[in-house]
Amino acid sequence: TIGVQSNPARPRTVSPMLDLAQVSEASGKLLTLLGEVLNYVEDVLSEKQQPDNFVGRALLDLIHSVPNMKHEEFAKMFNSNVRDLLMVVTLSQLIKTQLQLNEKLTSLTSFLS
């Protein structure tokens, strides 16, 4: 949790969103936007809607901005990034555990003294 001081008399905490939850939320938004684009393109192709040159050029620029890579390259890159993320999560949990253990040992030694 992160301490947020909006009112000094009433401190509150906010839990940061987990990384995977952020990825999931962003993926959901992206899926919604892609659905809207697909509906627009289908409507233009079926002549239900007049084509807009500006939108067409923007879509073409978007398509050309996506790097062209093979599925295997993308999977390798993605898996590498996931492994890095898992390593960072594991290390942060290990540090948290060590800090908690240190707090308990410190309180125990001060109690025994």
PDB file of C-alpha atoms in Angstrom:
ATOM      1  CA  THR A   1       0.000   0.000   0.000  1.00  0.00           C
ATOM      2  CA  ILE A   2       1.016   3.589  -0.567  1.00  0.00           C
ATOM      3  CA  GLY A   3       0.301   6.299   1.970  1.00  0.00           C
ATOM      4  CA  VAL A   4      -1.586   9.244   0.524  1.00  0.00           C
ATOM      5  CA  GLN A   5      -1.848  12.468   2.490  1.00  0.00           C
ATOM      6  CA  SER A   6      -4.903  14.327   1.224  1.00  0.00           C
ATOM      7  CA  ASN A   7      -5.961  15.465   4.669  1.00  0.00           C
ATOM      8  CA  PRO A   8      -3.390  15.307   7.510  1.00  0.00           C
ATOM      9  CA  ALA A   9      -6.114  14.495  10.030  1.00  0.00           C
ATOM     10  CA  ARG A  10      -7.324  11.542   7.964  1.00  0.00           C
ATOM     11  CA  PRO A  11      -4.482   9.563   6.377  1.00  0.00           C
ATOM     12  CA  ARG A  12      -5.491   6.858   3.931  1.00  0.00           C
ATOM     13  CA  THR A  13      -3.728   4.155   1.964  1.00  0.00           C
ATOM     14  CA  VAL A  14      -4.114   3.145  -1.645  1.00  0.00           C
ATOM     15  CA  SER A  15      -3.039  -0.261  -2.944  1.00  0.00           C
ATOM     16  CA  PRO A  16      -1.125  -0.122  -6.223  1.00  0.00           C
ATOM     17  CA  MET A  17      -2.633  -2.085  -9.070  1.00  0.00           C
ATOM     18  CA  LEU A  18      -0.802  -5.311  -9.815  1.00  0.00           C
ATOM     19  CA  ASP A  19       1.220  -5.410 -13.030  1.00  0.00           C
ATOM     20  CA  LEU A  20      -0.814  -8.233 -14.517  1.00  0.00           C
ATOM     21  CA  ALA A  21      -4.050  -6.432 -13.670  1.00  0.00           C
ATOM     22  CA  GLN A  22      -2.766  -3.378 -15.548  1.00  0.00           C
ATOM     23  CA  VAL A  23      -1.862  -5.528 -18.547  1.00  0.00           C
ATOM     24  CA  SER A  24      -5.292  -7.149 -18.429  1.00  0.00           C
ATOM     25  CA  GLU A  25      -7.059  -3.784 -18.262  1.00  0.00           C
ATOM     26  CA  ALA A  26      -4.978  -2.359 -21.123  1.00  0.00           C
ATOM     27  CA  SER A  27      -5.642  -5.489 -23.191  1.00  0.00           C
ATOM     28  CA  GLY A  28      -9.377  -5.113 -22.613  1.00  0.00           C
ATOM     29  CA  LYS A  29      -9.299  -1.480 -23.737  1.00  0.00           C
ATOM     30  CA  LEU A  30      -7.239  -2.416 -26.784  1.00  0.00           C
ATOM     31  CA  LEU A  31      -9.675  -5.187 -27.671  1.00  0.00           C
ATOM     32  CA  THR A  32     -12.589  -2.739 -27.444  1.00  0.00           C
ATOM     33  CA  LEU A  33     -10.831  -0.210 -29.683  1.00  0.00           C
ATOM     34  CA  LEU A  34      -9.900  -2.892 -32.219  1.00  0.00           C
ATOM     35  CA  GLY A  35     -13.544  -3.970 -32.275  1.00  0.00           C
ATOM     36  CA  GLU A  36     -14.609  -0.413 -33.084  1.00  0.00           C
ATOM     37  CA  VAL A  37     -12.041  -0.174 -35.892  1.00  0.00           C
ATOM     38  CA  LEU A  38     -13.120  -3.537 -37.293  1.00  0.00           C
ATOM     39  CA  ASN A  39     -16.789  -2.470 -37.236  1.00  0.00           C
ATOM     40  CA  TYR A  40     -15.886   0.762 -39.063  1.00  0.00           C
ATOM     41  CA  VAL A  41     -13.916  -1.098 -41.749  1.00  0.00           C
ATOM     42  CA  GLU A  42     -16.693  -3.669 -42.218  1.00  0.00           C
ATOM     43  CA  ASP A  43     -19.289  -0.888 -42.513  1.00  0.00           C
ATOM     44  CA  VAL A  44     -17.176   0.902 -45.141  1.00  0.00           C
ATOM     45  CA  LEU A  45     -16.606  -2.320 -47.098  1.00  0.00           C
ATOM     46  CA  SER A  46     -20.323  -3.148 -47.048  1.00  0.00           C
ATOM     47  CA  GLU A  47     -21.089   0.471 -48.039  1.00  0.00           C
ATOM     48  CA  LYS A  48     -23.145   1.122 -44.899  1.00  0.00           C
ATOM     49  CA  GLN A  49     -20.879   4.069 -44.125  1.00  0.00           C
ATOM     50  CA  GLN A  50     -19.034   6.555 -46.318  1.00  0.00           C
ATOM     51  CA  PRO A  51     -15.240   6.149 -46.155  1.00  0.00           C
ATOM     52  CA  ASP A  52     -13.262   8.920 -44.497  1.00  0.00           C
ATOM     53  CA  ASN A  53      -9.872   9.575 -46.128  1.00  0.00           C
ATOM     54  CA  PHE A  54      -8.383  10.895 -42.886  1.00  0.00           C
ATOM     55  CA  VAL A  55      -9.378   7.740 -40.978  1.00  0.00           C
ATOM     56  CA  GLY A  56      -8.111   5.541 -43.811  1.00  0.00           C
ATOM     57  CA  ARG A  57      -4.720   7.259 -43.824  1.00  0.00           C
ATOM     58  CA  ALA A  58      -4.503   7.034 -40.038  1.00  0.00           C
ATOM     59  CA  LEU A  59      -5.257   3.294 -40.180  1.00  0.00           C
ATOM     60  CA  LEU A  60      -2.638   2.813 -42.910  1.00  0.00           C
ATOM     61  CA  ASP A  61      -0.042   4.701 -40.843  1.00  0.00           C
ATOM     62  CA  LEU A  62      -0.958   2.554 -37.842  1.00  0.00           C
ATOM     63  CA  ILE A  63      -0.536  -0.660 -39.817  1.00  0.00           C
ATOM     64  CA  HIS A  64       2.847   0.478 -41.158  1.00  0.00           C
ATOM     65  CA  SER A  65       4.037   1.418 -37.651  1.00  0.00           C
ATOM     66  CA  VAL A  66       3.632  -2.148 -36.360  1.00  0.00           C
ATOM     67  CA  PRO A  67       6.979  -3.962 -36.565  1.00  0.00           C
ATOM     68  CA  ASN A  68       6.998  -6.913 -38.927  1.00  0.00           C
ATOM     69  CA  MET A  69       8.244  -9.942 -37.001  1.00  0.00           C
ATOM     70  CA  LYS A  70       7.690 -13.642 -37.086  1.00  0.00           C
ATOM     71  CA  HIS A  71       5.512 -15.353 -34.503  1.00  0.00           C
ATOM     72  CA  GLU A  72       8.540 -17.142 -33.033  1.00  0.00           C
ATOM     73  CA  GLU A  73      10.425 -13.850 -32.572  1.00  0.00           C
ATOM     74  CA  PHE A  74       7.446 -12.256 -30.845  1.00  0.00           C
ATOM     75  CA  ALA A  75       6.933 -15.283 -28.572  1.00  0.00           C
ATOM     76  CA  LYS A  76      10.622 -15.296 -27.616  1.00  0.00           C
ATOM     77  CA  MET A  77      10.594 -11.566 -26.842  1.00  0.00           C
ATOM     78  CA  PHE A  78       7.338 -11.829 -24.874  1.00  0.00           C
ATOM     79  CA  ASN A  79       8.533 -14.826 -22.834  1.00  0.00           C
ATOM     80  CA  SER A  80      11.794 -13.046 -22.049  1.00  0.00           C
ATOM     81  CA  ASN A  81       9.898 -10.021 -20.731  1.00  0.00           C
ATOM     82  CA  VAL A  82       7.566 -12.228 -18.680  1.00  0.00           C
ATOM     83  CA  ARG A  83      10.560 -14.007 -17.118  1.00  0.00           C
ATOM     84  CA  ASP A  84      12.103 -10.627 -16.256  1.00  0.00           C
ATOM     85  CA  LEU A  85       8.848  -9.496 -14.648  1.00  0.00           C
ATOM     86  CA  LEU A  86       8.554 -12.710 -12.629  1.00  0.00           C
ATOM     87  CA  MET A  87      12.153 -12.326 -11.437  1.00  0.00           C
ATOM     88  CA  VAL A  88      11.486  -8.776 -10.250  1.00  0.00           C
ATOM     89  CA  VAL A  89       8.311  -9.890  -8.445  1.00  0.00           C
ATOM     90  CA  THR A  90      10.168 -12.774  -6.788  1.00  0.00           C
ATOM     91  CA  LEU A  91      13.023 -10.522  -5.674  1.00  0.00           C
ATOM     92  CA  SER A  92      10.633  -7.913  -4.276  1.00  0.00           C
ATOM     93  CA  GLN A  93       8.774 -10.589  -2.305  1.00  0.00           C
ATOM     94  CA  LEU A  94      12.090 -11.916  -0.976  1.00  0.00           C
ATOM     95  CA  ILE A  95      13.120  -8.425   0.150  1.00  0.00           C
ATOM     96  CA  LYS A  96       9.731  -7.913   1.807  1.00  0.00           C
ATOM     97  CA  THR A  97      10.116 -11.215   3.674  1.00  0.00           C
ATOM     98  CA  GLN A  98      13.630 -10.281   4.801  1.00  0.00           C
ATOM     99  CA  LEU A  99      12.405  -6.904   6.065  1.00  0.00           C
ATOM    100  CA  GLN A 100       9.580  -8.540   8.012  1.00  0.00           C
ATOM    101  CA  LEU A 101      12.015 -11.047   9.510  1.00  0.00           C
ATOM    102  CA  ASN A 102      14.378  -8.218  10.446  1.00  0.00           C
ATOM    103  CA  GLU A 103      11.536  -6.325  12.155  1.00  0.00           C
ATOM    104  CA  LYS A 104      10.572  -9.394  14.186  1.00  0.00           C
ATOM    105  CA  LEU A 105      14.173 -10.101  15.190  1.00  0.00           C
ATOM    106  CA  THR A 106      14.703  -6.468  16.149  1.00  0.00           C
ATOM    107  CA  SER A 107      11.564  -6.389  18.280  1.00  0.00           C
ATOM    108  CA  LEU A 108      12.530  -9.725  19.868  1.00  0.00           C
ATOM    109  CA  THR A 109      16.034  -8.532  20.768  1.00  0.00           C
ATOM    110  CA  SER A 110      14.700  -5.262  22.189  1.00  0.00           C
ATOM    111  CA  PHE A 111      12.184  -7.259  24.240  1.00  0.00           C
ATOM    112  CA  LEU A 112      14.917  -9.551  25.614  1.00  0.00           C
ATOM    113  CA  SER A 113      17.252  -6.648  26.518  1.00  0.00           C
TER     114      SER A 113
END
